[in-house]
PDB file of C-alpha atoms in Angstrom:
ATOM      1  CA  MET A 601       8.357  13.329   4.924  1.00 50.00           C
ATOM      2  CA  ARG A 602       8.528  10.837   7.792  1.00 58.00           C
ATOM      3  CA  ALA A 603       5.493   9.828   9.796  1.00 59.00           C
ATOM      4  CA  ARG A 604       5.171  11.116  13.299  1.00 65.00           C
ATOM      5  CA  PHE A 605       5.005   8.475  15.981  1.00 65.00           C
ATOM      6  CA  VAL A 606       2.580   8.638  18.864  1.00 65.00           C
ATOM      7  CA  GLN A 607       3.198   6.494  21.923  1.00 64.00           C
ATOM      8  CA  ILE A 608       0.079   4.743  23.204  1.00 63.00           C
ATOM      9  CA  ASP A 609      -0.196   2.691  26.361  1.00 67.00           C
ATOM     10  CA  ARG A 610      -2.564   0.010  25.048  1.00 68.00           C
ATOM     11  CA  LEU A 611      -3.575  -1.714  21.834  1.00 68.00           C
ATOM     12  CA  THR A 612      -6.824  -0.241  20.532  1.00 73.00           C
ATOM     13  CA  HIS A 613      -8.076  -3.385  18.760  1.00 70.00           C
ATOM     14  CA  ILE A 614      -8.005  -5.591  21.898  1.00 73.00           C
ATOM     15  CA  ASP A 615     -10.787  -5.643  24.495  1.00 73.00           C
ATOM     16  CA  SER A 616     -10.294  -6.108  28.257  1.00 73.00           C
ATOM     17  CA  SER A 617     -10.314  -9.916  27.902  1.00 76.00           C
ATOM     18  CA  GLY A 618      -7.682  -9.853  25.143  1.00 76.00           C
ATOM     19  CA  ALA A 619     -10.057 -10.581  22.252  1.00 78.00           C
ATOM     20  CA  ALA A 620      -9.757  -8.727  18.961  1.00 78.00           C
ATOM     21  CA  LYS A 621     -12.394  -6.034  18.421  1.00 75.00           C
ATOM     22  CA  MET A 622     -13.224  -3.356  15.895  1.00 79.00           C
ATOM     23  CA  VAL A 623     -12.698   0.127  17.287  1.00 80.00           C
ATOM     24  CA  ASP A 624     -15.844   2.254  17.545  1.00 79.00           C
ATOM     25  CA  VAL A 625     -15.095   5.507  15.720  1.00 87.00           C
ATOM     26  CA  GLY A 626     -18.695   6.764  15.821  1.00 78.00           C
ATOM     27  CA  ASP A 627     -17.948   9.602  18.238  1.00 83.00           C
ATOM     28  CA  LYS A 628     -14.879  10.851  16.377  1.00 89.00           C
ATOM     29  CA  ASP A 629     -15.045  13.975  14.227  1.00 90.00           C
ATOM     30  CA  VAL A 630     -15.147  13.653  10.460  1.00 93.00           C
ATOM     31  CA  THR A 631     -11.919  15.173   9.155  1.00 95.00           C
ATOM     32  CA  ASP A 632      -9.760  15.033   6.057  1.00 97.00           C
ATOM     33  CA  ARG A 633      -7.466  12.022   6.257  1.00 97.00           C
ATOM     34  CA  ARG A 634      -4.399  11.269   4.140  1.00 98.00           C
ATOM     35  CA  ALA A 635      -1.758   8.566   4.230  1.00 98.00           C
ATOM     36  CA  VAL A 636       1.206   7.777   2.008  1.00 98.00           C
ATOM     37  CA  ALA A 637       2.921   4.397   1.923  1.00 98.00           C
ATOM     38  CA  ARG A 638       6.024   3.290   0.066  1.00 98.00           C
ATOM     39  CA  ALA A 639       7.387  -0.030  -1.106  1.00 98.00           C
ATOM     40  CA  ARG A 640      10.696  -0.951  -2.660  1.00 98.00           C
ATOM     41  CA  VAL A 641      10.994  -3.816  -5.133  1.00 98.00           C
ATOM     42  CA  VAL A 642      14.440  -4.981  -6.274  1.00 98.00           C
ATOM     43  CA  MET A 643      15.154  -7.044  -9.380  1.00 98.00           C
ATOM     44  CA  LEU A 644      18.022  -7.612 -11.767  1.00 98.00           C
ATOM     45  CA  PRO A 645      18.703  -4.676 -14.087  1.00 98.00           C
ATOM     46  CA  ALA A 646      17.990  -6.969 -17.064  1.00 97.00           C
ATOM     47  CA  THR A 647      14.512  -7.690 -15.673  1.00 97.00           C
ATOM     48  CA  ALA A 648      13.917  -4.008 -14.993  1.00 98.00           C
ATOM     49  CA  LYS A 649      14.914  -3.212 -18.575  1.00 97.00           C
ATOM     50  CA  LEU A 650      12.272  -5.647 -19.864  1.00 96.00           C
ATOM     51  CA  VAL A 651       9.724  -3.887 -17.671  1.00 97.00           C
ATOM     52  CA  ALA A 652      10.832  -0.432 -18.777  1.00 96.00           C
ATOM     53  CA  ASP A 653      10.761  -1.417 -22.447  1.00 95.00           C
ATOM     54  CA  GLY A 654       7.343  -3.055 -22.145  1.00 93.00           C
ATOM     55  CA  ASP A 655       8.776  -6.431 -23.182  1.00 91.00           C
ATOM     56  CA  ALA A 656       7.841  -8.550 -20.156  1.00 93.00           C
ATOM     57  CA  PRO A 657       6.109 -11.833 -21.123  1.00 92.00           C
ATOM     58  CA  LYS A 658       2.923 -11.054 -19.159  1.00 92.00           C
ATOM     59  CA  GLY A 659       2.490  -7.615 -20.725  1.00 91.00           C
ATOM     60  CA  GLU A 660       2.518  -4.069 -19.401  1.00 95.00           C
ATOM     61  CA  VAL A 661       3.863  -4.494 -15.878  1.00 97.00           C
ATOM     62  CA  LEU A 662       3.816  -0.992 -14.401  1.00 98.00           C
ATOM     63  CA  GLY A 663       0.292  -0.088 -15.515  1.00 97.00           C
ATOM     64  CA  THR A 664      -1.054  -3.407 -14.292  1.00 98.00           C
ATOM     65  CA  ALA A 665       0.689  -3.026 -10.920  1.00 98.00           C
ATOM     66  CA  ARG A 666      -0.576   0.547 -10.590  1.00 98.00           C
ATOM     67  CA  LEU A 667      -4.194  -0.477 -11.214  1.00 98.00           C
ATOM     68  CA  ALA A 668      -3.853  -3.470  -8.885  1.00 98.00           C
ATOM     69  CA  GLY A 669      -2.598  -1.148  -6.145  1.00 98.00           C
ATOM     70  CA  ILE A 670      -5.597   1.142  -6.559  1.00 98.00           C
ATOM     71  CA  GLN A 671      -7.939  -1.858  -6.442  1.00 98.00           C
ATOM     72  CA  GLY A 672      -6.138  -3.235  -3.388  1.00 98.00           C
ATOM     73  CA  ALA A 673      -6.567   0.031  -1.488  1.00 98.00           C
ATOM     74  CA  LYS A 674     -10.273   0.066  -2.356  1.00 98.00           C
ATOM     75  CA  ARG A 675     -10.727  -3.471  -1.001  1.00 98.00           C
ATOM     76  CA  THR A 676      -8.770  -3.096   2.245  1.00 98.00           C
ATOM     77  CA  ALA A 677     -11.773  -3.686   4.511  1.00 96.00           C
ATOM     78  CA  GLU A 678     -12.332  -7.056   2.805  1.00 96.00           C
ATOM     79  CA  LEU A 679      -8.734  -8.115   3.466  1.00 95.00           C
ATOM     80  CA  ILE A 680      -7.954  -6.670   6.899  1.00 93.00           C
ATOM     81  CA  PRO A 681     -10.548  -8.015   9.366  1.00 91.00           C
ATOM     82  CA  LEU A 682     -10.789  -5.011  11.703  1.00 90.00           C
ATOM     83  CA  ALA A 683     -10.354  -2.239   9.123  1.00 92.00           C
ATOM     84  CA  HIS A 684     -13.317   0.089   8.651  1.00 92.00           C
ATOM     85  CA  ASN A 685     -15.016   0.370   5.288  1.00 94.00           C
ATOM     86  CA  LEU A 686     -14.085   3.848   4.005  1.00 95.00           C
ATOM     87  CA  ALA A 687     -15.335   5.981   1.159  1.00 95.00           C
ATOM     88  CA  LEU A 688     -12.011   6.821  -0.437  1.00 98.00           C
ATOM     89  CA  SER A 689     -11.887  10.151  -2.215  1.00 98.00           C
ATOM     90  CA  LYS A 690      -8.514   9.448  -3.810  1.00 98.00           C
ATOM     91  CA  VAL A 691      -6.090   6.609  -4.348  1.00 98.00           C
ATOM     92  CA  ASP A 692      -2.987   7.305  -6.386  1.00 98.00           C
ATOM     93  CA  VAL A 693      -0.238   4.770  -7.077  1.00 98.00           C
ATOM     94  CA  GLU A 694       3.013   5.843  -8.688  1.00 98.00           C
ATOM     95  CA  ILE A 695       5.876   3.556  -9.640  1.00 98.00           C
ATOM     96  CA  ALA A 696       9.328   4.967 -10.332  1.00 98.00           C
ATOM     97  CA  LEU A 697      11.499   2.358 -12.017  1.00 98.00           C
ATOM     98  CA  ASP A 698      15.266   2.772 -12.200  1.00 98.00           C
ATOM     99  CA  ALA A 699      16.115   0.153 -14.804  1.00 97.00           C
ATOM    100  CA  GLU A 700      19.844   0.658 -14.367  1.00 98.00           C
ATOM    101  CA  SER A 701      19.782  -0.289 -10.679  1.00 98.00           C
ATOM    102  CA  GLY A 702      16.807  -2.646 -10.915  1.00 98.00           C
ATOM    103  CA  VAL A 703      14.828  -0.798  -8.252  1.00 98.00           C
ATOM    104  CA  ALA A 704      11.137   0.081  -8.392  1.00 98.00           C
ATOM    105  CA  GLU A 705       9.899   2.575  -5.815  1.00 98.00           C
ATOM    106  CA  ILE A 706       6.128   2.371  -5.339  1.00 98.00           C
ATOM    107  CA  THR A 707       4.175   5.145  -3.635  1.00 98.00           C
ATOM    108  CA  CYS A 708       0.499   4.894  -2.729  1.00 98.00           C
ATOM    109  CA  GLU A 709      -1.492   7.861  -1.457  1.00 98.00           C
ATOM    110  CA  ALA A 710      -4.986   7.379  -0.024  1.00 98.00           C
ATOM    111  CA  ARG A 711      -7.427  10.097   1.030  1.00 98.00           C
ATOM    112  CA  THR A 712     -10.840  10.258   2.629  1.00 97.00           C
ATOM    113  CA  ARG A 713     -13.036  12.533   4.691  1.00 97.00           C
ATOM    114  CA  ASP A 714     -14.081  10.246   7.523  1.00 93.00           C
ATOM    115  CA  ARG A 715     -13.743   9.336  11.214  1.00 93.00           C
ATOM    116  CA  THR A 716     -10.676   7.132  10.900  1.00 91.00           C
ATOM    117  CA  GLY A 717      -7.391   7.142   9.018  1.00 90.00           C
ATOM    118  CA  VAL A 718      -6.415   5.623   5.685  1.00 96.00           C
ATOM    119  CA  GLU A 719      -3.030   4.155   6.627  1.00 97.00           C
ATOM    120  CA  MET A 720      -4.190   0.604   5.998  1.00 97.00           C
ATOM    121  CA  GLU A 721      -5.546   1.543   2.574  1.00 98.00           C
ATOM    122  CA  ALA A 722      -2.246   3.154   1.563  1.00 98.00           C
ATOM    123  CA  LEU A 723      -0.230   0.207   2.895  1.00 98.00           C
ATOM    124  CA  THR A 724      -2.511  -2.348   1.242  1.00 98.00           C
ATOM    125  CA  GLY A 725      -2.405  -0.491  -2.075  1.00 98.00           C
ATOM    126  CA  CYS A 726       1.381  -0.384  -1.968  1.00 98.00           C
ATOM    127  CA  SER A 727       1.611  -4.052  -1.021  1.00 98.00           C
ATOM    128  CA  VAL A 728      -0.740  -5.212  -3.772  1.00 98.00           C
ATOM    129  CA  ALA A 729       1.133  -3.137  -6.357  1.00 98.00           C
ATOM    130  CA  ALA A 730       4.443  -4.686  -5.226  1.00 98.00           C
ATOM    131  CA  LEU A 731       2.999  -8.208  -5.274  1.00 98.00           C
ATOM    132  CA  THR A 732       1.565  -7.628  -8.747  1.00 98.00           C
ATOM    133  CA  LEU A 733       4.901  -6.364 -10.014  1.00 98.00           C
ATOM    134  CA  TYR A 734       6.492  -9.549  -8.661  1.00 97.00           C
ATOM    135  CA  ASP A 735       3.796 -11.709 -10.251  1.00 97.00           C
ATOM    136  CA  MET A 736       4.251 -10.026 -13.623  1.00 97.00           C
ATOM    137  CA  VAL A 737       8.008 -10.749 -13.755  1.00 97.00           C
ATOM    138  CA  LYS A 738       8.394 -14.015 -11.824  1.00 96.00           C
ATOM    139  CA  GLY A 739       8.563 -15.972 -15.094  1.00 95.00           C
ATOM    140  CA  VAL A 740      11.706 -14.028 -15.975  1.00 96.00           C
ATOM    141  CA  GLU A 741      13.265 -13.778 -12.513  1.00 97.00           C
ATOM    142  CA  ARG A 742      12.396 -15.645  -9.318  1.00 93.00           C
ATOM    143  CA  GLY A 743      14.784 -13.610  -7.188  1.00 96.00           C
ATOM    144  CA  VAL A 744      12.767 -10.382  -7.155  1.00 97.00           C
ATOM    145  CA  ARG A 745      12.573  -8.983  -3.612  1.00 98.00           C
ATOM    146  CA  ILE A 746       9.978  -6.812  -1.966  1.00 98.00           C
ATOM    147  CA  GLU A 747      12.353  -5.171   0.477  1.00 95.00           C
ATOM    148  CA  SER A 748      10.081  -2.860   2.364  1.00 94.00           C
ATOM    149  CA  VAL A 749       6.576  -1.612   2.772  1.00 97.00           C
ATOM    150  CA  GLU A 750       6.284   1.372   5.096  1.00 97.00           C
TER     151      GLU A 750
END
């Protein structure tokens, strides 16, 4: 499922003088919010096989990356200066590893019932999971690529 794009005529986090500002969402309705982000991490098939077999030098890569992604989503407001602090009702990180091709597809879903969306939480969770996967295998392969986060 692809995201729908909405055209806006101005940036919402910039005031009339051009300074960054936090958007006031106080008057918005509380609704169910959900966002899904994806990342793609590419490595050599030999590295992916180590990950799949649980033989990477730093330990269990996929579980560690999954937990890091959840933690990253929960801490988004500490990392992204203008992001609102949200009470997340769900964060789920899944990592599908194709050892034969050396591709890991990471998906992060974030949910809340609040006045603003959870896109940043889903994107941050996905990014942190991808970075953790890289960190866990960099001793084996320095050429791992995080190709996309969307």
